[in-house]
């Protein structure tokens, strides 16, 4: 079935050719609302020709030599592998410094590059820091209007724009961080846009991972501010769409499909979420096969109405995040959720028609003890005994310190210690008959390294890619470069705690709250 484009594409008279690349397969890219909304923004311009590119793209309308600018949407640290694959396929050098005037300008954007662009900075000519809703007027027009200039001259003009980082104009030292080449202070201010209109699916496709689903972003960020959560801190201030506009978007989507999804870090924090649910239930009367899916629910704000709306629209399972098993730890990480509230949430879900819940939690939090782990087991035991026929699954990951959060300074536990905790939890949960899923501690280790490293690892990432891009390649490539004195011990990036006064690789990215505010919050929580 052909894709359904839900916006009016103008007749093209292109002055600039753009490849918008997603560093994964097409089904994932077509389901990425952020990526597809940027594609729509660019495609609605008559003077732009825009083509979508994925790792599994076989044929393109444009030749690489015809492309003026190429952008990558980077949502996860591991996306560099997909990006390298795409660049290799079209014979574009991986490093910016190795490209010439005949290659397109390569840029990147997305949460990973906004938080800490340094591990990836040598692969981009420029990086967009923050929201990219106005990418056409703020970035592409500057390139279009200066096409006759050299790349160096274009990049100089782009560097003068708010939120644009041109790595080649800077230098980095471990002691001083990122500076201008003349040694003067350097900073980039994050772009933050209003969520005045809902961001919605621009193209319905059966090739999407969420086939023919109309996705609506109803909130951005999260008001809870868990101390480890980059999704919360990177998207401050917390914003939400007007409920009437959300309802209009739901009605628009239902003209084209029976599948609606509501997107946001914490959708039930929307002050009028019950009103939105009531409208969906009303529309369900007209459209009996209406399907609704939502992202994670907030455990202390789930109402019978919310659960009834989900079950009426075909959702049998949902997800809540408790983050830690003990109230002491939940308070410390700023997840102010009591055991009583957790029980009330499960009870509400159970009594109003859900078949089960996935309960997300994390181990390895700062100050975590065996007693905290035991309380996690005790909580699972109480829930299991209270709701015997309810399908409960606990899903665990390990704490990864993230840039621009209060816990960016914190130490990460050693891999062997975390693996022992997982083994203990698996054994105890097996005794209880409660399902458990765990992340790979070893992969989490390398994610932590990618999250907090600096530009010294750029060559390492290329070596990982060339060496097979598996777990062994991450380990062996690093070992080799460390032995050659090209990189410090990997634990320094992945595990080490940072002194509060230490200059961090990402300190030049200026956003709110400031580093001083993060330090104050860190001290408050760990007091």
PDB file of C-alpha atoms in Angstrom, residues 19 25 55 94 108 114 173 195 202 213 309 420 439 445 500:
ATOM      1  CA  UNK A  19      19.141  14.212   2.147  1.00  0.00           C
ATOM      2  CA  UNK A  25      16.146   0.832   8.913  1.00  0.00           C
ATOM      3  CA  UNK A  55      20.338   2.194   6.305  1.00  0.00           C
ATOM      4  CA  UNK A  94      33.305   9.689   7.852  1.00  0.00           C
ATOM      5  CA  UNK A 108      23.324  16.254  12.975  1.00  0.00           C
ATOM      6  CA  UNK A 114      22.334  18.245  22.274  1.00  0.00           C
ATOM      7  CA  UNK A 173      41.736  20.086  25.974  1.00  0.00           C
ATOM      8  CA  UNK A 195       4.865  23.467  21.783  1.00  0.00           C
ATOM      9  CA  UNK A 202       3.019  13.653   8.565  1.00  0.00           C
ATOM     10  CA  UNK A 213      -0.492   4.881  13.306  1.00  0.00           C
ATOM     11  CA  UNK A 309      -9.939   4.362  27.854  1.00  0.00           C
ATOM     12  CA  UNK A 420      25.885  -9.835  40.672  1.00  0.00           C
ATOM     13  CA  UNK A 439      19.478  -4.974  30.122  1.00  0.00           C
ATOM     14  CA  UNK A 445      28.897   0.253  30.296  1.00  0.00           C
ATOM     15  CA  UNK A 500      31.688  19.437  41.065  1.00  0.00           C
TER      16      UNK A 500
END
